[in-house]
Each structure stands twice: as C-alpha cells, then as structure tokens.
Amino acid sequence: SHLFYEHIRAWKPNNSEEEAMKQASDETLAKINDITCEWISDKEIKKIAKRFQSYLDIGILKSSQLFNKSETEINSNVELKMAQFVYEQLDTFTLKNEKVKEKEQAIYVVLYEYYKKNIIGNEEKEAIGEIKPGINLLGYCTHETCLSAKEKFYVWVNIGFGDISLTSDNTLYHCPECLQLSVTSIARVKFFNSEYSIFINNDPVYINKKDYEGTYPIKPGLTYSLKAERIRQRATSIGDLIIRSEAAMNSEEVLNLVAELQKYMITVAKPPKVKDMKRLLEKIDFDYGGDYNRVFDVGRFTILCDNCVKLQTALNVIKKANKFNLIVSEDKDSFNNHSTTHYRFHNTKLYVPKYDVYVEMQATLKHYTTLEGHTLFSNPKLSHLFYEHIRAWKPNNSEEEAMKQASDETLAKINDITCEWISDKEIKKIAKRFQSYLDIEINSNVELKMAQFVYKQLDTFILKNEKVKEKEQAIYVVLYEYYKKNIIGNEEKE
C-alpha cells in the first residue's frame, strides 16, 4: 500500500482520462487500506477473498502500452509507471502467512480488478487472430508496419497440435495479421479442444489435463515445454470401447448430469443401445482409417431444446460438468457455424474418468432434429441415409467426381432447409416447385446404388405433418432436381 501511495501521491492529471485513472487509483488505495486496517468487517473481507484466483489460473497479462518502452520512458510517464508497478506486484504476489491469508487474497482481488478495469481493459478480447484446436500463444507483434503492432493489439498465434519449447522473449512466431516472423513477448498460452500438458523447467510445476480449454501465463525468464494432442479413446479393442461407453452412459456421473438438464425441461434422448456394429465398423474404416480410438459417438446423448434460450441453458449446464466429476474435453459449435454437411448442432465431448472413456452430447433444437420418435418430419431418415450413401464414396473418375460433388451439395441443401440455414421465404420459394411423384412419373431404370436409393426416397416420399409441410416439400424439390440432373439426365427425352 505504501508503494502504491508513492506512485500516485504526486500525480497531477493532465486530462480527463488521467483524472479518471487518478481517481480510480485513490479509491483502490482506500480499499486496500480498508482491508488492511479492518475498516470493513471480516464478513466483507471474506466475500472479496472468495473472488481470489492465483496467477496460475488467471494469468497476469502485461499491458501492451508497456511494449518497446525503455525504463526511462516508463519512469517519465505516471500512467506507464503505474501500469508497470501494478503488473509487477500482481505477477510476483505470494501468500506466506496463514494468519492474514484472507486479507492478502482480498487485497490481491482489489488490485487485480483495478488493473483489469483501468489498465489492460479488453486487451485480450481485442486480440487479433483466431483460437483454434491445439496450442495458442498470445504475444505481441514487433513488425513496424503491422496493424496489430501500430494499434498495440495482442495477437493469437495458433501452433496446432504437437509439442514445443519456448521462452517468452527468445522465440519468434508468425503474426496472423502481417504474416511476418515477428511475434514475441509471449504472455499466455491457451489450449483448446485437446489433451495437453505444461512443464516449467525452472519450477516444479507439471500440469496435465483433458479440459477443452485451459489458459496459463507465460512468465519472462522461464522455459516452458508445451504439448497438445488430439483427444483419443484408450480402448484396447472395439468391444472394449463399447463396454466402456455403455458403462459411462449408465454411470451415476452422467445420469446426474442428465437429471440436471431435465430440471430445465430439456429433453435428453438416449439411444436404446450403442451404435449398430455394422455401421460402427464402416465409420471406423472409412472415416478413421480403422482407428477405433478416434470414435467418440459410440456413447451419445441427443439434447433437444424448444428454443435457443433453452439451448444456451443446456450448454451452460454441460460446461459445468465438473460438478458431476466429468470433464468437458471438446466443445465444437456447429450450431452457429456450418458443419461439413450443414447439419446444425452443438457437439460436446465429455471425459468420464471412472471408465477412462469419452461420450458425446449433441445439442440442437427440437424442430431441427431428424431423430426418430422426436422429429416433426415424415421422412426423418432421408438426410442421414443420403449421408450414409455418399460418406465412403471415393470417386474413380471425373464423372464420379462430379456426381460426388453434386451429392455433397444436395445434402448440404437438404440440411439448409431442415435446420433453417436459409430463410422461410427461400424455403417457400423452393417448395412452390413441388409436384408429387404421381405427377412426375419417376423413371426407375438406372441401376446404380445411389440412383436406386434416391429413386426409392422420391417414390415413397410422404407428407404427414402440416407444421413442416413447406420444409418437406422444399427438401423433395432439392432431391428431385438432383435426381433429374445427375441421375436420369435426358433419359426420358431419349
């Protein structure tokens, strides 16, 4: 508190911004002394202390205004000097005396909240670059012409999966803005959607976790070994994977999470059994090159929500799965971002430590789902069966390549309608072109597996539910136009 006072004692603000900063500093000093001298009650001190997190958990971000500043420049500017002082105090803060532990934690909270609000602000949120799976480093670009350097923005550099060794100021990385090898002063590492570990060479700290997201400070002068791997199952065989998955789905931990979701009137659909063995083997073979430890939906729950508010509630509950001794290990948003097939869902992988296995929770809206027993659609299997027919297709020539591409595009169009990636107006426009198969007289002479499947879907297409009539008509139009263009072509004319 005395050093804090020394830094602000002679401060004479030159403008309104400095005036506001000076006032916030005075108030913070008063709060620190309120705790130290017990002007506030023990109850209030305990309340503040509960907000305490160590620097290992939050990471103290150095203010970008301090970058490339000499000691002389910092010491001649009160704001810079204050920023440097508070950063150093937070970064070296230690708790030694148990007798005043809560007081010291409360003081740390007050100082950190002052620093976050008045000095660094939203610097991390404003950082340039994208957080991607694997290792992400937060640093500062030193390239003179780079926008991030000019504006003093932090940048995120994605390293991806692998292992690296780094020292904050001795390694350069490519800037996502200017693409130069110019990012240094690494202040933080964020692991995303990966199993990861950290080893600090000069410190007996080793962290090994499976959380989908973890952020840690990188302190100057220390050497860090960072490792991130794609999450994998640890089964010894497909049978072992199925046994573990079934046990996890019926475990107390997972069932407690399901019960918590159901408290909010959220539907959780659990399949009567794990994925069909034939389909499972096909998926492992075609999608994962025979590696069964890359499959995560052997055990899957489908979460169905009435609206987007309920969906967000469900995601908030899932992200607190640690309450139930579960770990959120991967979080993938294909609800707000297009998946490959355009099916709309939010996918979360949960690690169940008791059985050393991952299970999936896939959340979407009720009126998007094609899950039997829960769907509004009269032909719920269409899009999934269409996907099954083209998933493992490896074209052998240019004609098949064109057909495969047209098939992929048609599946995306079907899901655009089902999951409302396109507007009601656009769906109505497509649906107006609808004619029943009785009017079209579909030709069944083509002897290809895909042709036979699409023909059968068109020939048996039914409309039962008025609530999704236009959607289903639009899907039929997309499927028929694909069939007419890519399968039967000009057969009728010929």
PDB file of N, CA and C in Angstrom, residues 16 65 133 188 204 250 280 396 441 443 489 493:
ATOM      1  N   SER A  16      -8.821  14.545 -18.824  1.00  0.00           N
ATOM      2  CA  SER A  16      -9.938  13.853 -18.165  1.00  0.00           C
ATOM      3  C   SER A  16      -9.666  12.356 -17.983  1.00  0.00           C
ATOM      4  N   GLN A  65       0.709  -1.292 -23.661  1.00  0.00           N
ATOM      5  CA  GLN A  65       1.301   0.050 -23.697  1.00  0.00           C
ATOM      6  C   GLN A  65       2.736   0.054 -23.160  1.00  0.00           C
ATOM      7  N   PRO A 133      -8.034 -25.355 -32.387  1.00  0.00           N
ATOM      8  CA  PRO A 133      -7.596 -26.516 -31.603  1.00  0.00           C
ATOM      9  C   PRO A 133      -6.078 -26.613 -31.474  1.00  0.00           C
ATOM     10  N   ARG A 188       0.847 -15.545 -22.703  1.00  0.00           N
ATOM     11  CA  ARG A 188      -0.161 -16.516 -22.283  1.00  0.00           C
ATOM     12  C   ARG A 188      -0.248 -17.651 -23.297  1.00  0.00           C
ATOM     13  N   PRO A 204       8.947 -26.508 -10.138  1.00  0.00           N
ATOM     14  CA  PRO A 204       8.400 -27.866 -10.016  1.00  0.00           C
ATOM     15  C   PRO A 204       6.900 -27.903 -10.323  1.00  0.00           C
ATOM     16  N   ASN A 250     -24.418 -45.155 -18.525  1.00  0.00           N
ATOM     17  CA  ASN A 250     -25.289 -45.549 -17.409  1.00  0.00           C
ATOM     18  C   ASN A 250     -24.683 -45.220 -16.052  1.00  0.00           C
ATOM     19  N   LEU A 280     -20.921 -48.961 -37.253  1.00  0.00           N
ATOM     20  CA  LEU A 280     -19.744 -48.529 -36.494  1.00  0.00           C
ATOM     21  C   LEU A 280     -18.461 -48.950 -37.206  1.00  0.00           C
ATOM     22  N   ASN A 396     -13.794 -42.687 -58.821  1.00  0.00           N
ATOM     23  CA  ASN A 396     -12.733 -43.303 -59.619  1.00  0.00           C
ATOM     24  C   ASN A 396     -12.431 -42.549 -60.906  1.00  0.00           C
ATOM     25  N   GLU A 441     -43.836 -39.050 -62.445  1.00  0.00           N
ATOM     26  CA  GLU A 441     -43.570 -40.366 -63.026  1.00  0.00           C
ATOM     27  C   GLU A 441     -42.069 -40.644 -63.108  1.00  0.00           C
ATOM     28  N   ASN A 443     -38.552 -42.268 -63.344  1.00  0.00           N
ATOM     29  CA  ASN A 443     -38.027 -43.426 -64.066  1.00  0.00           C
ATOM     30  C   ASN A 443     -37.131 -44.250 -63.150  1.00  0.00           C
ATOM     31  N   GLY A 489     -30.885 -37.652 -66.080  1.00  0.00           N
ATOM     32  CA  GLY A 489     -30.487 -36.774 -67.180  1.00  0.00           C
ATOM     33  C   GLY A 489     -31.569 -36.636 -68.224  1.00  0.00           C
ATOM     34  N   LYS A 493     -36.324 -37.967 -72.573  1.00  0.00           N
ATOM     35  CA  LYS A 493     -36.369 -37.403 -73.922  1.00  0.00           C
ATOM     36  C   LYS A 493     -35.840 -38.400 -74.952  1.00  0.00           C
TER      37      LYS A 493
END
